[in-house]
Every structure is written in C-alpha cells, then in structure tokens.
Coordinates of C-alpha atoms and ligand atoms in Angstrom, one line a residue:
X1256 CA -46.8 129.7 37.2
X1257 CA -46.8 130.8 40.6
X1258 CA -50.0 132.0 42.3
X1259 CA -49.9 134.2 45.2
X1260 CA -52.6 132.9 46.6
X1261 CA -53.6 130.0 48.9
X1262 CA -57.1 129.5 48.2
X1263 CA -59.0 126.8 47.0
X1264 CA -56.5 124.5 48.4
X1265 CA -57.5 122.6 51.7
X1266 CA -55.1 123.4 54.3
X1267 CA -55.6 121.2 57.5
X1268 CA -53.0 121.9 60.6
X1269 CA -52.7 120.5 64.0
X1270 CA -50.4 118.9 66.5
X1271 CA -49.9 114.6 66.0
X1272 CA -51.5 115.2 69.7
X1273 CA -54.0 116.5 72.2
X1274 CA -51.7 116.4 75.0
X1275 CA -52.8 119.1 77.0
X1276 CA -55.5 122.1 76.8
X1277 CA -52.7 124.6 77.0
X1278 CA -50.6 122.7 74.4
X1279 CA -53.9 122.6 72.4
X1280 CA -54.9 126.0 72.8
X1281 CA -51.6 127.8 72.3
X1282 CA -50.8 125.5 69.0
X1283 CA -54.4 126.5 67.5
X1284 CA -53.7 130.2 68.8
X1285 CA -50.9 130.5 66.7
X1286 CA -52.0 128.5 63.8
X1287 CA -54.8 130.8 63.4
X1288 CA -53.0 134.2 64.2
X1289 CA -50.3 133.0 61.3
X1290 CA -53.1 132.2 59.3
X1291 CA -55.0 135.2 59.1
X1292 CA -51.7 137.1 58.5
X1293 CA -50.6 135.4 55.7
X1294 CA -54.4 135.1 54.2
X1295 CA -54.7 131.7 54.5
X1296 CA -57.6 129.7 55.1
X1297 CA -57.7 126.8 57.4
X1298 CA -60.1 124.2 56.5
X1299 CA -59.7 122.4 59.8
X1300 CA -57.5 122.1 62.8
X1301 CA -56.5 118.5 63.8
X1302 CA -54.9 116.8 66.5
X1303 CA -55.3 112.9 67.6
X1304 CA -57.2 112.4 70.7
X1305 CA -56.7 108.6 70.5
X1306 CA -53.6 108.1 69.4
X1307 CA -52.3 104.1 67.9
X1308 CA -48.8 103.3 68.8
X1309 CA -46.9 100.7 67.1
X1310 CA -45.3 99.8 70.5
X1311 CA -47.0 99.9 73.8
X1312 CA -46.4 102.1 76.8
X1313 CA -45.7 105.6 74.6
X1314 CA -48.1 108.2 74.6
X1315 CA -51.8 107.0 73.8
X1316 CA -53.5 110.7 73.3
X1317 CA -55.5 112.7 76.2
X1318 CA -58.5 110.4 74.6
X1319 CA -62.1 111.9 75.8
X1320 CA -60.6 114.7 77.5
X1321 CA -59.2 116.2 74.3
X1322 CA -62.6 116.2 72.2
X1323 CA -63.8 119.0 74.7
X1324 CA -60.7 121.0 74.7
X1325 CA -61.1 120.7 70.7
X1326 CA -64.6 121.8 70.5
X1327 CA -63.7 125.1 72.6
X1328 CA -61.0 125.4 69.8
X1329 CA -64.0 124.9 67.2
X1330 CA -66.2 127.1 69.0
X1331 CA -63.7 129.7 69.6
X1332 CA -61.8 129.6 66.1
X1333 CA -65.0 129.4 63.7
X1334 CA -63.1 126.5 62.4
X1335 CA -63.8 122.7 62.5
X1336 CA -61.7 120.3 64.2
X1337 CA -60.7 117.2 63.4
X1338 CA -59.4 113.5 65.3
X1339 CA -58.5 110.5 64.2
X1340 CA -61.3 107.4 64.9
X1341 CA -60.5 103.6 65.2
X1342 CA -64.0 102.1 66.1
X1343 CA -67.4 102.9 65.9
X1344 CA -67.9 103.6 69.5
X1345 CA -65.3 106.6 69.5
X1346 CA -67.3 108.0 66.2
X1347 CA -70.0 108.1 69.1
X1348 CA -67.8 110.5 71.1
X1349 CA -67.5 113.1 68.8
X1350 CA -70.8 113.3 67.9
X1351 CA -71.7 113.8 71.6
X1352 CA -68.8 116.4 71.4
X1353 CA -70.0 118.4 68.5
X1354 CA -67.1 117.4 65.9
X1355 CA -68.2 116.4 62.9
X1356 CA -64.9 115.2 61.0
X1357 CA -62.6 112.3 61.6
X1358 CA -60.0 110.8 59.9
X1359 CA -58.9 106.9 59.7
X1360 CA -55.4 106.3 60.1
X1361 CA -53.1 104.1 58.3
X1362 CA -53.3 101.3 60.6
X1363 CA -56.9 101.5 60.5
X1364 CA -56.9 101.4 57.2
X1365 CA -55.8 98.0 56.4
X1366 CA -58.9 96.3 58.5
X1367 CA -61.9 97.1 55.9
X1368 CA -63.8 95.2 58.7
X1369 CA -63.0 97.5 61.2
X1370 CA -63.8 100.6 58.2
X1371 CA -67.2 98.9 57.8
X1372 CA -68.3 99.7 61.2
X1373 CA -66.8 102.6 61.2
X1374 CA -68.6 103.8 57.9
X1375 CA -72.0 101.9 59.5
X1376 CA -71.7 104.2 62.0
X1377 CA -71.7 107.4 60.3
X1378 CA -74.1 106.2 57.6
X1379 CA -76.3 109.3 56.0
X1380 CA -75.0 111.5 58.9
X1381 CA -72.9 114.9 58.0
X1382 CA -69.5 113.6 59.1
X1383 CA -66.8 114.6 57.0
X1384 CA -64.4 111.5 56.7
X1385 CA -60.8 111.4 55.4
X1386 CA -59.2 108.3 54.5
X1387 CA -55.4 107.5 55.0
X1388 CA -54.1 105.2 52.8
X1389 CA -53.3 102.0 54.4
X1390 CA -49.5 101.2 55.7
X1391 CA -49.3 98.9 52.7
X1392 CA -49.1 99.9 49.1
X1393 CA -52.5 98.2 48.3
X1394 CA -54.8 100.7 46.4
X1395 CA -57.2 98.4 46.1
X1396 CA -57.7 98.2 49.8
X1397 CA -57.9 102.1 50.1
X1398 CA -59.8 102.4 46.9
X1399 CA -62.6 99.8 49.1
X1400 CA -62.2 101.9 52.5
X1401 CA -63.3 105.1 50.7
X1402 CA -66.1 103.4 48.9
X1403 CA -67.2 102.0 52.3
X1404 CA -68.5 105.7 53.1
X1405 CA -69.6 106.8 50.1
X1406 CA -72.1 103.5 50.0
X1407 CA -72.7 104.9 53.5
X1408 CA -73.8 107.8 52.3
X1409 CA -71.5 110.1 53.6
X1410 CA -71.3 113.1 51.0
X1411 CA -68.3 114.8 52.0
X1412 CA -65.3 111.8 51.9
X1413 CA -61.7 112.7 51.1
X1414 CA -58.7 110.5 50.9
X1415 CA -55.5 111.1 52.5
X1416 CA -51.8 110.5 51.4
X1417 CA -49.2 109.4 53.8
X1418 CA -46.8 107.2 52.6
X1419 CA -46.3 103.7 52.5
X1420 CA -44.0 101.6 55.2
X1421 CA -40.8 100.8 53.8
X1422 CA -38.4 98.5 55.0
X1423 CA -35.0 99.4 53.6
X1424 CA -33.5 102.5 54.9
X1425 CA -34.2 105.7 53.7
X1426 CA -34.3 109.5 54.6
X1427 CA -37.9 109.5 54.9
X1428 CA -39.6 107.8 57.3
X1429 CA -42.3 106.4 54.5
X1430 CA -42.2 105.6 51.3
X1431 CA -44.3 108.4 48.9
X1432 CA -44.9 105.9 46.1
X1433 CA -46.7 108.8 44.3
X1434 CA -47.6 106.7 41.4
X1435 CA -50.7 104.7 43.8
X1436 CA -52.1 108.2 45.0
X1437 CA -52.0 109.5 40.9
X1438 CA -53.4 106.1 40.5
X1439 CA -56.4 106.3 42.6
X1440 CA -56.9 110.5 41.1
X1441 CA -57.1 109.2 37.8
X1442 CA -59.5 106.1 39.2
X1443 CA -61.4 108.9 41.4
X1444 CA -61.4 112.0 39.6
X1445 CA -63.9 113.8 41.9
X1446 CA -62.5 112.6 44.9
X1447 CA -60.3 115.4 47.3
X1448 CA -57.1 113.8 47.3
X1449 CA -54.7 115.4 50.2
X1450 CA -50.9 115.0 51.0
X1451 CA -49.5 114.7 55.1
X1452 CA -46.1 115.4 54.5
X1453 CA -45.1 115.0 58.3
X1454 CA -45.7 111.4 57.8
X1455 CA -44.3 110.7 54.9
X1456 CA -41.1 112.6 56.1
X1457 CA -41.2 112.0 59.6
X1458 CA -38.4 115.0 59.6
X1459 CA -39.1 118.6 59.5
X1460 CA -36.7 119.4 56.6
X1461 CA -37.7 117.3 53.8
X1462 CA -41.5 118.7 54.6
X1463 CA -41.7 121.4 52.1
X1464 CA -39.9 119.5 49.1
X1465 CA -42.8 116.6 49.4
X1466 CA -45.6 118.8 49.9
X1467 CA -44.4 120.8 46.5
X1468 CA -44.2 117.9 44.8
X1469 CA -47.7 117.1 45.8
X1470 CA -49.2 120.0 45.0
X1471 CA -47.2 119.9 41.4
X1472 CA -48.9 116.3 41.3
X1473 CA -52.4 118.2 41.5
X1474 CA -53.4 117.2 45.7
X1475 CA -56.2 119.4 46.6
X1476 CA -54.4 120.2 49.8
X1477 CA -52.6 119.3 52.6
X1478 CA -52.7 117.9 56.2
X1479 CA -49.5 119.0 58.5
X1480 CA -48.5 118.2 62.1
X1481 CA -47.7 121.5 63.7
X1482 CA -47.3 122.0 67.3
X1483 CA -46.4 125.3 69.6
X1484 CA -43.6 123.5 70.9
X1485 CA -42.4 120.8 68.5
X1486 CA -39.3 120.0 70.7
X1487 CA -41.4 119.1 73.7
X1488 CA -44.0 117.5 71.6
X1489 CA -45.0 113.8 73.2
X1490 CA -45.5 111.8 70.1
X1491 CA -43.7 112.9 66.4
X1492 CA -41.8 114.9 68.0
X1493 CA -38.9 115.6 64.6
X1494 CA -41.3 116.1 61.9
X1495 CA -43.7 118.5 64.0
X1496 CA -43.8 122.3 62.6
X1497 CA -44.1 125.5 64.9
X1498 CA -47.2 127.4 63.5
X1499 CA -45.1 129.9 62.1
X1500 CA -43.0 127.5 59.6
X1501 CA -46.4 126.0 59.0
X1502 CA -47.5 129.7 57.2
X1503 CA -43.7 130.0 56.2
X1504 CA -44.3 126.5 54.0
X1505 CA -47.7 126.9 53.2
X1506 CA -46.5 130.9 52.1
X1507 CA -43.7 129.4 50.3
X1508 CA -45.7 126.8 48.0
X1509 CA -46.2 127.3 44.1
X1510 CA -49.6 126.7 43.7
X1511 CA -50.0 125.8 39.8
X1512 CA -52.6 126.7 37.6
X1513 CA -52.0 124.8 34.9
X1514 CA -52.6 121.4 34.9
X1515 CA -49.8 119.7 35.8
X1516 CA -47.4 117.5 33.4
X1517 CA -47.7 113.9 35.0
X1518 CA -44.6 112.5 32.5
X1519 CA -42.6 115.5 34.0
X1520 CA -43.6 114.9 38.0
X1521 CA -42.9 111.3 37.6
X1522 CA -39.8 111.9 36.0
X1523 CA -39.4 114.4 39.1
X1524 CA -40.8 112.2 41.6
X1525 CA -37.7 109.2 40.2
X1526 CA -34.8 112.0 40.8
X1527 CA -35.9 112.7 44.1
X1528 CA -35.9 109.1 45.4
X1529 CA -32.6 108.9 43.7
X1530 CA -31.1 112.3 45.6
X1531 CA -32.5 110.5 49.0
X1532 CA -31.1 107.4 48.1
X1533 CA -27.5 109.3 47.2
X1534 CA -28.0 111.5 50.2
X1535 CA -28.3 108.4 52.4
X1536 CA -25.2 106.4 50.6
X1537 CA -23.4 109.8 50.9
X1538 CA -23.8 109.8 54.6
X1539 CA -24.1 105.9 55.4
X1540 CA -20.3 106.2 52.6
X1541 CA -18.6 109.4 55.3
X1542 CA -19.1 106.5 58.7
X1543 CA -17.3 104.3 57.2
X1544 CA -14.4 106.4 56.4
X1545 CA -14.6 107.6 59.9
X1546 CA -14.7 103.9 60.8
X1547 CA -11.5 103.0 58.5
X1548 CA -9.9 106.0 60.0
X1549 CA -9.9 104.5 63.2
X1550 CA -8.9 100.8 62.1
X1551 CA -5.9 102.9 60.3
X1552 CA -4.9 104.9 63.6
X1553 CA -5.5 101.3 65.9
X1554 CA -2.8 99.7 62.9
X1555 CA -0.3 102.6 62.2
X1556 CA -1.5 102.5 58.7
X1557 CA -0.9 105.6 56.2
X1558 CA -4.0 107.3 55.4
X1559 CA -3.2 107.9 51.9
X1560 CA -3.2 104.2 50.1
X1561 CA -3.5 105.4 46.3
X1562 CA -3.9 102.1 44.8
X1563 CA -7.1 101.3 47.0
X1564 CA -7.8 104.6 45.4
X1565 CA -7.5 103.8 41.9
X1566 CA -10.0 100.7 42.8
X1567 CA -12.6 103.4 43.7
X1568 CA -12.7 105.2 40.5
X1569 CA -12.7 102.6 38.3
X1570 CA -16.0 101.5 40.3
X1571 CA -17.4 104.7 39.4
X1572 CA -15.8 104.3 35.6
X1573 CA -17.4 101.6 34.1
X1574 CA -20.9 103.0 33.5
X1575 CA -20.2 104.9 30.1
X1576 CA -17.4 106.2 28.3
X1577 CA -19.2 110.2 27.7
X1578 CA -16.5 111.9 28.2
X1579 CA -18.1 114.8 29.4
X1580 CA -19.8 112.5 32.3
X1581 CA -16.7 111.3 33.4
X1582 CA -15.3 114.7 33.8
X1583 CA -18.1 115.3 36.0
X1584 CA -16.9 111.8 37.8
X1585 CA -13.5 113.0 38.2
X1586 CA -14.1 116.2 39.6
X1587 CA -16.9 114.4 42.0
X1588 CA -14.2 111.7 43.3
X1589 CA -11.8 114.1 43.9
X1590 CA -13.9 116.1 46.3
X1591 CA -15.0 112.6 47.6
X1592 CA -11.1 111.9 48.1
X1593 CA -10.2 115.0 49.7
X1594 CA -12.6 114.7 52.2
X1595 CA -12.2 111.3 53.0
X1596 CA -8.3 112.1 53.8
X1597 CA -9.3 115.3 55.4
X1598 CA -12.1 113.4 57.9
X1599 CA -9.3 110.2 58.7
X1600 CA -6.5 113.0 59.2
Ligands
LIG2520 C1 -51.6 110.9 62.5 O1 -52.1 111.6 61.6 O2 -51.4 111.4 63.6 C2 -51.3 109.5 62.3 C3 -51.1 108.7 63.3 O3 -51.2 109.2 61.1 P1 -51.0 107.8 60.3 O4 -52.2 107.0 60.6 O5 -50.9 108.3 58.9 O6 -49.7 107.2 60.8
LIG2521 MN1 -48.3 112.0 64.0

C-alpha cells in the first residue's frame, strides 16, 4: 500500500565529504530547501570529516576544520549533524564541537578493539551512535560492536546497512546480503535498523531499487550520499545524489504499512541478484562479440557462421523441455543473434 507520506522513517542525507564550507553549505542548503518542499523530515545531515581510504594519497576529509563548518550547518538548519569517528580521541572533537552523533564505518567496524574505545569514550554520554556493518559478512561481529554501546550506556544506538565486500564482479559495488541485516532485526527487534544505498551501489542508478527493497524489508530509514555537485565531488564521486534526486527518491519510495512478507522479499531480493548478475553477463557477453568482431575483420572471416550458432542455442536448450520456456528462449536468442551480427557488421 502506498503511503504518501515520509514520516516516521529516518531519513539521514549528506555529501561522502566535508570538502569545503561552500561545498558543505550549498549541499545542506539544498537538502533542506528540497526537504521542506516535499514534507520531509531530515533526521540528520551527514558528511565525513575524517574520511578512511583504502589506498593512500586520495582525499582524507577537511578533518577538524569540517566539524565547525558542520555545527554552523546544525546551528543554522535546526538539524543535527553527523561524521564518521575511528578513535576515541576524534569522539573528543566533536564533543568540543557541539555534535552529538557519529557513525562507525565499515572498516572500523571489524576492530571491536578499536569499537571498545570508542564506546568507552562515549560511555553514559547523549551521543547518538550508528553502527555500519563491518566489510565482512560476520553478524556476529556487528551484533558485538552494537552491544559495545549499549553496555556503554549509550541509549540512542542504531545499526547501519551497507553492504558487504565482494570479490567477484558485480554491478554493485557491495554485496547487500539482506538476509544478515533481517538476521540481526529478527535478533534485535528494538534496534533502528537503516539502509546506505550509495554504498551498497556505489552507482547512482541502482540507488532507488535497493533502498525500495529496503524499506519493503522493513529498515527504519535510510542514510544517502548527496552532494551539490556530485560530478565534482572528491571522494564517491558516481554514487553521489544532487539534493534534488535525493527528494525525487525519497518522494518516489512506497513506504508500506503492512508488515512486510519476508518469504516474498527474499524471493525478491534472489531475482534481483540474478537480473545484476544477467545484466553483468549481458554486458561482459556484447565485449566479446565486439572482440570476435574484430578477430573476424583482422582474418577476413564471414560474420555469419550458423553452425557456431546452432552451438549457442543448444547451450541455452538443455535446461528443460517446457515448451512454452523455450519459446521464450527462441525469441531471446534471436534478438541476442541479431545484435550480435548487427554490432560485428
Ligand atoms: C561513508 O559513509 O562515507 C563511508 C565511508 O562508509 P563505509 O564505512 O560504509 O564505507
Ligand atoms: Mn562515501
């Protein structure tokens, strides 16, 4: 059923990036113009001041700088802001800053250690704390990190979905596994759970599809990258939104008020990793042609060769003799065919 309004979801917006006060300023500006014209409520405006690069020499984050161009964006926005923390002594920082709410990212995330002092350091204080899952599909190792700042005390503590690394190739930059996050709701009923499609994608266009499916899954809400100038943007750069497709997505979601059917959203959540895989094949399937087209040209070879045809379709023949299914084969390999002569021609 769809629901025409956003509220009593937890919608959290920002740039990957404090790069500059402008940048800052002019991405909240717009966040929160686009907000309040689409009556949506933002719970809190992010953007990393430190940020944690896999390699080294990219962009590290403004760092100190940024917390006070953030806290005029709190001050000025009625809003709170949020960074993301990797040791104690930069929880220290944004207390002296007035910002009360960090996050710990994924790479954090798999050093409880390192969570320990991070949770010491906010023990029985007000911080609001979010929790990334960690790069790895361990649940039991997110499941500990969370628990490290509720024993702390800390009253307001919310987990964060971003995907999982993944190895093999696929369209999105990291693996959703959504079965760990139902996991840990069904493990952690009271807990918020939220969904950061940017990183699972790490492209803009898959964004909306896996925030839907999150919210179908039952997230409480969602964390996005959005920056006034994506294209300029000095980390994250492809999966950044402007602050208007933020509202347009945010707008655009089905917020269900039923309680959602977990058989159905897994069964959902399976077809979708099969349409990226496909999508991939598809695309990885059309280079190769091109590739064959030119070894054909180089060799003065025809590009029609039927019997190498006839090999492809009995490839795609021997699943099942439904005779309806293999209609639906035949018609598939013959648009396959035609474009493959049409892309070598
Ligand atoms: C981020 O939110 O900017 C970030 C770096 O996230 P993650 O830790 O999920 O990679
Ligand atoms: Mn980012």
């Amino acid at each position: 059923m769809r629901q025409n309004s956003t509220e009593g979801k937890i919608w959290i917006a920002g740039p990957c990036a404090a790069e500059s006060e402008e940048q800052v300023f002019e991405t909240a500006r717009r966040l929160f113009e686009k907000a309040k014209q689409s009556s949506i409520e933002l719970f809190a405006y992010r953007a990393g001041a430190w940020k944690v690069r896999s390699a080294p020499g990219g962009f590290e984050g403004a760092g100190e700088r940024a917390l006070s161009w953030l806290k005029e964006v709190q001050d000025s926005f009625k809003t709170p802001v949020c960074v993301e923390v990797v040791n104690p002594g930069q929880v220290e920082k944004c207390a002296d800053h007035g910002i009360r709410m960090f996050w710990i990212g994924a790479r954090t995330s798999v050093n409880p250690a390192e969570v320990q002092s991070i949770a010491d350091a906010v023990r029985n204080t007000d911080f609001t704390v979010m929790v990334k899952n960690p790069i790895i599909p361990d649940l039991k190792l997110w499941i500990g990190n969370i628990e490290r700042f509720i024993k702390a005390g800390v009253k307001s503590v919310m987990a964060v979905h971003r995907g999982f690394s993944d190895v093999s190739e696929n369209v999105l930059r990291n693996a959703p596994l959504w079965e760990i996050p139902i996991d840990l709701k069904v493990r952690m009923p009271e807990l918020p759970i939220l969904c950061d499609p940017s990183h699972i994608c790490g492209r803009r266009d898959w964004i909306a599809q896996i925030a839907q499916t999150a919210l179908n899954y039952g997230f409480n809400g969602l964390m996005v990258e959005a920056h006034c100038c994506p294209e300029n943007a000095l980390s994250d750069s492809l999966q950044q939104l402007t602050p208007e497709q933020w509202a347009s997505l945010v707008s655009g979601l089905s917020l269900r008020s039923e309680t959602p059917n977990i058989e159905l959203e897994k069964l959902r959540s399976k077809l979708q990793n099969i349409d990226s895989q496909i999508s991939e094949l598809l695309y990885q399937r059309m280079s190769v042609v091109d590739e064959i087209a030119m070894v054909k040209r180089e060799n003065n070879i025809s590009v029609v060769q039927p019997l190498q045809w006839e090999h492809v379709v009995q490839r795609y023949r021997k699943h099942t003799d439904d005779a309806c299914y293999q209609r639906f084969i035949d018609e598939f390999l013959e648009i396959l065919h035609q474009n493959s002569i049409k892309r070598q021609r």
